[in-house]
């Protein structure tokens, strides 16, 4: 059984079609790169998996079931924005994740925070945007989830910290789990991808094994993306 | 999970409201002190006037601010950015909304208690004293007990109905791009639906109940039996609307969530 399955799924915002007849499956144990230009439908796909948007037609199944409480127990989601209550301290946030996610590993979160020199007693509202994003990523990666969905995980982080963040992602995700990474910064993440999905104007235009692209097409994913979406 | 949600909802409301309640308590204390000082030192009459005015404003504003904060917290927590977290924790939508309803209702009751407390701290013995309380109790003694209970229940249920009606309006409004404007529009719609719906549901009672007809003709206002029947019916109708709006809000967040 596939971990996530889109069946003829479309999503419209009024007259604008954000996703058109998407048919795609995400398997267990793979790292997916969901890549496309701005407004291509990447975030819409991610939000539908997370039950934050409802499809206009078609179906989405997670472990064979519609999104709901059960799917939220196994998906760890990092949105492209800061979704934390700014009045909270980091320690309160840890408690929040501990309270609501059975798979949250408090020890791991504390270790990662210490590694990044983030103080548990600090209030989120006093942190820089980049630090807030790091805290958010730590919370998400400290879960032993089956699927991690990361929407622009390195978008707001300085280039020097990107490798560190990617390392955090790779060394902390649950063994056997899948990751869907959505980003514009392809060159930074392409080395970690198993499968590459290109999406443009709501349509999936490529769904290919990353090694096949590298070996058969003799190009990098970044180059292929630039050719595919040349203005 | 409901208890955990309640813990965080109470925490969030407390962080916003307790400082305001604290300042109001200080204001009440200053009102008391300046009231005592002005008797002996007339030069304090000007600051006393300012503080008394601020105290009166606090009395009026506390329940209003509490109401506004409960709605704001609901909106920020479920429709704005925080919604990305709240809608991806593994809890049912009914628990999310129930927790918000319970915490908001309790805080609204606390705000009324706060107003009474402020009155006692600030102006007991000045605006009212033991005698006025005794008179009030005496007046209540003459009023039918069931009527009193129904009146108190009507206030509580009325507040709850407004709260859940606004939640349902926000849940309907979040479907659209302009969430605030549509929430306000749905608020007006649901308010009118409630008013018209209540009248329609009461019509059979008003048209066909012979006792009611007699009551209207004779204008016998001391007939508490009939008034209580009327209040009871209106309470039942309000409860039905609360249930309907609660399930409407749950359904909208469950099946039509739109965190675009």
XYZ file of C-alpha atoms in Angstrom:
491
model
C 0.000 0.000 0.000
C 1.285 3.474 -0.896
C 1.867 5.993 1.845
C 0.113 8.804 -0.041
C -1.981 8.434 -3.166
C -3.520 11.202 -5.295
C -6.283 9.888 -7.562
C -7.464 12.244 -10.325
C -7.276 15.053 -7.815
C -8.045 18.624 -8.863
C -8.176 21.802 -6.824
C -9.645 25.086 -7.992
C -9.486 28.484 -6.331
C -12.515 30.119 -7.911
C -11.811 29.949 -11.643
C -8.085 29.348 -11.172
C -7.013 25.701 -11.410
C -4.268 25.062 -8.873
C -4.060 21.292 -9.416
C -5.313 19.434 -12.466
C -6.039 15.708 -12.353
C -3.067 14.847 -10.199
C -2.299 11.120 -10.155
C 0.728 10.323 -8.079
C 1.833 8.033 -5.288
C 4.411 8.531 -2.572
C 6.029 5.350 -1.313
C 7.505 4.528 2.060
C 11.201 5.081 2.728
C 11.964 7.600 -0.014
C 12.986 11.259 -0.123
C 10.913 13.182 -2.643
C 11.712 16.576 -4.100
C 8.522 18.395 -5.047
C 9.828 21.099 -7.333
C 8.237 23.789 -9.412
C 8.108 27.550 -9.984
C 6.028 29.915 -7.844
C 2.304 29.228 -8.038
C 2.798 25.827 -9.683
C 0.663 23.942 -7.129
C 3.331 22.512 -4.795
C 2.002 24.049 -1.600
C -1.575 23.222 -2.614
C -0.575 19.527 -2.883
C 1.098 19.661 0.503
C -1.861 21.385 2.144
C -4.241 18.784 0.742
C -2.112 15.972 2.216
C -2.251 17.804 5.561
C -6.029 18.268 5.452
C -5.662 22.070 5.388
C -7.368 22.311 1.989
C -10.063 20.138 0.520
C -9.851 18.846 -3.072
C -12.419 20.156 -5.577
C -12.615 16.685 -7.145
C -10.803 13.368 -6.971
C -9.437 11.583 -3.976
C -6.452 11.522 -1.672
C -5.577 8.538 0.498
C -2.980 8.317 3.248
C -2.233 4.755 4.261
C -5.446 3.899 2.409
C -7.619 6.361 4.335
C -8.821 9.918 3.823
C -6.807 12.602 5.677
C -7.928 12.916 9.299
C -6.845 12.259 12.862
C -5.032 9.019 11.926
C -3.009 10.649 9.130
C -2.055 13.548 11.420
C -0.553 11.043 13.862
C 1.946 9.878 11.233
C 2.684 13.098 9.321
C 5.107 15.689 10.624
C 4.555 18.908 8.713
C 6.680 22.015 8.405
C 4.756 24.781 6.623
C 6.391 27.575 4.681
C 5.342 30.079 7.342
C 5.778 30.435 11.096
C 2.818 28.699 12.688
C 3.863 29.012 16.308
C 2.164 30.987 19.051
C 4.634 33.848 19.470
C 3.766 34.276 23.158
C 5.144 30.830 23.923
C 8.607 30.020 25.214
C 10.552 27.215 23.532
C 10.019 25.042 26.621
C 6.236 25.559 26.362
C 6.385 24.592 22.711
C 8.215 21.371 23.591
C 5.449 20.626 26.114
C 2.811 21.355 23.465
C 4.363 18.878 21.011
C 4.761 16.324 23.822
C 1.103 16.738 24.764
C -0.315 16.276 21.286
C 2.110 13.967 19.472
C 2.774 10.552 21.008
C 5.799 10.147 18.738
C 7.541 13.338 19.905
C 11.045 12.745 21.262
C 11.692 15.443 23.862
C 15.301 14.416 24.436
C 16.115 14.704 20.771
C 14.498 18.163 20.592
C 16.509 19.398 23.581
C 19.763 18.032 22.104
C 19.098 19.710 18.758
C 18.250 22.999 20.458
C 21.475 22.864 22.456
C 23.428 22.058 19.286
C 22.015 25.168 17.633
C 22.547 27.205 20.817
C 18.863 28.000 21.216
C 17.802 28.719 24.771
C 14.740 26.808 26.013
C 13.623 29.734 28.126
C 13.595 32.206 25.216
C 10.299 33.530 23.970
C 9.574 32.937 20.291
C 8.566 36.540 19.689
C 12.062 37.694 20.669
C 13.768 35.456 18.110
C 14.918 36.280 14.580
C 12.952 34.811 11.669
C 15.751 32.342 10.944
C 15.883 31.131 14.567
C 12.088 30.680 14.640
C 12.380 28.546 11.508
C 15.121 26.484 13.130
C 12.968 25.925 16.237
C 10.058 24.899 14.051
C 12.229 22.475 12.076
C 13.608 20.965 15.280
C 10.083 20.354 16.588
C 9.037 18.731 13.314
C 12.159 16.566 13.002
C 11.948 15.446 16.650
C 8.889 13.376 15.851
C 9.197 9.718 14.888
C 6.803 10.182 12.004
C 6.172 8.022 8.943
C 6.096 11.004 6.627
C 7.846 14.355 6.980
C 6.541 17.137 4.772
C 8.870 20.105 4.612
C 7.701 23.164 2.705
C 10.679 25.444 2.021
C 12.711 24.211 5.022
C 15.783 26.262 4.063
C 14.066 29.225 2.445
C 14.637 31.694 5.285
C 17.997 30.352 6.436
C 21.348 31.894 5.462
C 23.467 29.868 2.995
C 26.011 29.044 5.699
C 23.353 27.320 7.815
C 21.699 25.414 4.963
C 24.056 22.435 5.043
C 23.606 22.253 8.782
C 19.807 22.265 8.409
C 19.935 19.590 5.709
C 22.206 17.550 7.926
C 19.659 17.976 10.751
C 16.921 16.704 8.458
C 18.923 13.724 7.174
C 20.297 12.574 10.489
C 17.085 12.955 12.421
C 14.284 11.562 10.378
C 12.767 8.311 11.439
C 14.284 5.265 9.751
C 11.994 3.870 7.069
C 10.046 7.108 6.886
C 9.522 9.233 3.776
C 10.248 12.907 3.257
C 8.624 15.295 0.819
C 10.712 18.432 0.409
C 9.335 21.371 -1.457
C 11.792 24.122 -2.344
C 13.154 26.513 -4.942
C 16.725 25.956 -3.750
C 17.245 22.790 -5.757
C 21.035 22.862 -5.905
C 21.158 22.735 -2.102
C 18.963 19.680 -1.721
C 19.361 17.679 -4.895
C 22.066 15.394 -3.521
C 19.681 13.976 -0.915
C 16.717 13.256 -3.214
C 15.592 9.757 -4.260
C 12.695 10.847 -6.458
C 12.054 14.097 -8.302
C 8.624 15.527 -9.095
C 8.306 18.598 -11.303
C 5.025 20.426 -11.175
C 3.986 23.291 -13.418
C 0.673 25.164 -13.671
C -1.059 22.499 -11.600
C 0.172 19.567 -13.678
C 2.776 16.994 -12.756
C 5.210 17.154 -15.647
C 7.900 14.809 -14.370
C 8.057 12.051 -11.793
C 11.374 10.301 -12.053
C 14.010 8.548 -10.013
C 16.805 11.004 -9.135
C 19.557 8.573 -10.143
C 17.936 8.056 -13.534
C 18.078 11.801 -14.130
C 21.692 11.948 -13.006
C 22.920 8.847 -14.893
C 20.797 8.545 -18.016
C 20.183 12.204 -18.718
C 23.706 13.104 -17.586
C 22.571 16.294 -15.926
C 21.894 17.677 -12.489
C 18.353 18.138 -11.210
C 19.038 21.846 -10.891
C 20.028 22.098 -14.575
C 17.071 20.020 -15.661
C 14.755 22.273 -13.648
C 16.240 25.403 -15.242
C 15.761 23.928 -18.736
C 12.224 22.759 -18.026
C 11.058 26.060 -16.550
C 13.065 28.472 -18.698
C 11.150 31.734 -19.117
C -7.318 15.500 24.254
C -10.013 18.004 25.269
C -8.325 18.585 28.629
C -5.008 19.308 26.874
C -6.668 21.729 24.475
C -8.394 23.437 27.397
C -5.046 23.839 29.147
C -3.610 25.744 26.171
C -6.758 27.768 25.481
C -6.954 28.903 29.111
C -3.231 29.725 29.077
C -3.585 31.825 25.916
C -6.601 33.737 27.256
C -4.982 34.190 30.655
C -1.832 35.674 29.122
C -3.962 38.271 27.343
C -6.592 38.975 30.002
C -4.978 38.575 33.422
C -2.758 41.668 33.007
C -5.874 43.699 32.141
C -7.731 42.295 35.155
C -4.685 43.075 37.313
C -4.564 46.702 36.146
C -8.324 47.019 36.785
C -7.866 45.721 40.336
C -5.165 48.325 40.917
C -7.480 50.965 39.517
C -10.227 49.872 41.919
C -7.774 50.073 44.787
C -6.702 53.594 43.762
C -10.360 54.606 43.447
C -10.917 53.455 47.024
C -7.787 55.263 48.294
C -8.569 58.516 46.467
C -12.179 58.380 47.633
C -10.915 58.248 51.205
C -8.287 60.954 50.611
C -10.673 63.391 48.961
C -12.805 63.482 52.124
C -9.855 64.839 54.100
C -7.879 66.634 51.423
C -10.031 68.430 48.840
C -6.975 68.978 46.611
C -7.295 65.342 45.551
C -10.655 65.976 43.928
C -9.190 66.408 40.420
C -7.084 63.188 40.369
C -9.977 61.458 42.104
C -12.257 62.523 39.225
C -9.840 61.100 36.648
C -9.366 57.845 38.504
C -13.108 57.431 39.063
C -13.709 57.983 35.335
C -11.037 55.399 34.438
C -12.620 53.023 36.956
C -16.069 53.397 35.356
C -14.515 52.791 31.917
C -12.788 49.643 33.266
C -16.118 48.359 34.607
C -17.690 48.701 31.173
C -14.693 47.604 29.138
C -13.724 44.401 30.993
C -16.567 42.162 29.720
C -16.317 43.752 26.250
C -12.538 43.201 26.050
C -12.935 39.639 27.307
C -15.497 38.959 24.586
C -13.267 40.527 21.887
C -10.203 38.551 23.027
C -12.058 35.231 22.981
C -13.132 35.881 19.380
C -9.662 37.125 18.361
C -7.992 34.067 19.879
C -10.424 31.777 18.046
C -9.681 33.533 14.748
C -5.894 33.648 15.194
C -5.722 30.082 16.440
C -7.885 28.389 13.830
C -7.952 30.605 10.735
C -4.635 32.500 10.689
C -1.072 31.091 10.711
C -1.460 29.252 14.039
C -4.180 27.240 12.291
C -1.424 25.385 10.398
C -0.427 23.834 13.696
C -3.849 23.528 15.324
C -5.411 21.791 12.322
C -2.519 19.333 11.997
C -2.511 18.052 15.576
C -4.372 14.735 15.835
C -7.526 15.987 17.543
C -11.094 16.179 16.296
C -12.537 19.481 15.088
C -15.334 19.097 17.632
C -12.753 19.046 20.454
C -11.024 22.118 19.023
C -14.248 24.130 18.989
C -15.610 22.737 22.247
C -12.414 23.719 24.027
C -12.644 27.252 22.651
C -16.325 27.483 23.652
C -15.744 26.258 27.206
C -12.690 28.445 27.851
C -14.384 31.540 26.381
C -17.618 30.978 28.348
C -15.764 30.531 31.627
C -13.703 33.663 30.995
C -16.866 35.627 30.210
C -18.356 34.518 33.529
C -15.058 35.435 35.235
C -15.273 38.899 33.644
C -18.707 39.446 35.248
C -17.328 38.282 38.601
C -14.412 40.687 38.066
C -16.824 43.599 37.591
C -18.591 42.718 40.874
C -15.227 42.384 42.634
C -14.095 45.760 41.286
C -17.307 47.351 42.521
C -16.749 45.949 46.019
C -13.089 46.965 46.146
C -13.541 50.384 44.561
C -16.857 51.803 45.620
C -18.452 49.634 48.343
C -19.675 52.059 50.952
C -19.583 54.933 48.451
C -21.946 53.964 45.627
C -23.674 51.204 47.579
C -23.522 49.580 51.002
C -24.992 46.731 53.052
C -28.381 48.428 53.036
C -28.588 48.566 49.251
C -27.591 44.900 49.023
C -30.277 43.982 51.551
C -32.840 45.979 49.528
C -31.759 44.207 46.374
C -32.091 40.792 48.047
C -35.541 41.816 49.325
C -36.628 42.826 45.817
C -35.373 39.507 44.473
C -37.311 37.830 47.284
C -40.570 39.141 45.837
C -39.754 37.809 42.383
C -40.707 34.286 41.444
C -37.716 31.930 42.003
C -38.196 29.990 38.760
C -38.339 33.294 36.902
C -35.041 34.353 38.509
C -33.367 31.057 37.597
C -34.675 31.328 34.029
C -33.429 34.913 33.778
C -29.917 33.936 34.905
C -29.968 30.948 32.551
C -31.163 33.202 29.715
C -28.165 35.490 30.204
C -25.683 32.584 30.269
C -27.291 30.791 27.313
C -27.542 34.101 25.433
C -23.800 34.731 25.835
C -23.046 31.145 24.780
C -25.316 31.483 21.747
C -23.550 34.672 20.630
C -20.178 33.006 21.081
C -21.017 29.879 19.076
C -22.847 31.953 16.443
C -19.700 34.023 15.876
C -17.595 30.834 15.718
C -19.962 29.479 13.045
C -19.723 32.803 11.126
C -15.907 32.596 11.163
C -16.041 28.934 10.130
C -18.253 29.893 7.177
C -16.196 33.005 6.334
C -12.851 31.150 6.227
C -13.975 29.370 3.032
C -13.518 32.615 1.122
C -10.431 34.625 0.214
C -11.504 37.681 2.179
C -12.053 35.831 5.417
C -12.719 38.817 7.709
C -15.312 40.502 5.485
C -17.132 37.221 4.816
C -17.081 36.296 8.516
C -18.789 39.627 9.293
C -21.326 39.079 6.499
C -22.101 35.558 7.763
C -22.340 37.005 11.275
C -25.160 39.323 10.134
C -26.838 36.475 8.263
C -26.721 34.089 11.224
C -27.896 36.808 13.611
C -30.970 37.390 11.461
C -31.525 33.657 11.004
C -31.474 33.314 14.809
C -33.941 36.166 15.323
C -36.358 35.128 12.582
C -35.963 31.429 13.438
C -36.758 32.083 17.109
C -39.920 34.001 16.217
C -41.060 31.265 13.811
C -40.451 28.563 16.414
C -42.365 30.581 19.013
C -45.284 31.327 16.716
C -47.284 28.148 17.486
C -47.046 28.988 21.196
C -48.132 32.593 20.646
C -50.932 31.771 18.205
C -52.450 28.615 19.640
C -51.820 28.700 23.368
C -55.068 29.981 24.898
C -53.313 31.015 28.132
C -50.917 33.184 26.164
C -53.780 34.801 24.290
C -55.503 35.532 27.589
C -52.232 36.946 28.946
C -51.851 39.335 26.010
C -55.449 40.508 26.337
C -55.372 41.086 30.088
C -51.710 42.181 30.309
C -51.382 40.344 33.600
C -47.658 40.797 34.240
C -47.728 39.008 37.556
C -48.609 35.723 35.863
C -45.143 34.200 36.256
C -46.335 30.749 35.194
C -46.931 31.978 31.692
C -43.801 34.175 31.556
C -41.738 31.237 32.783
C -43.251 29.037 30.089
C -42.317 31.654 27.525
C -38.759 31.982 28.907
C -38.385 28.192 29.075
C -39.405 27.866 25.457
C -37.024 30.613 24.388
C -34.239 28.854 26.338
C -34.929 25.582 24.522
C -34.867 27.397 21.172
C -31.565 29.096 22.060
C -30.053 25.745 23.058
C -31.197 24.277 19.720
C -29.471 27.142 17.893
C -26.290 26.634 19.963
C -26.218 22.952 18.998
C -26.917 23.767 15.327
C -24.185 26.453 15.131
C -21.694 24.276 16.990
C -22.166 21.418 14.509
C -22.110 23.884 11.605
C -18.721 25.220 12.772
C -17.394 21.673 13.281
C -18.577 20.608 9.830
C -17.116 23.669 8.091
C -13.686 23.174 9.675
C -13.854 19.447 9.050
C -15.053 19.372 5.438
C -14.427 22.867 4.083
C -11.247 24.023 5.777
C -9.485 26.533 3.565
C -6.083 27.623 4.860
C -5.152 29.085 1.498
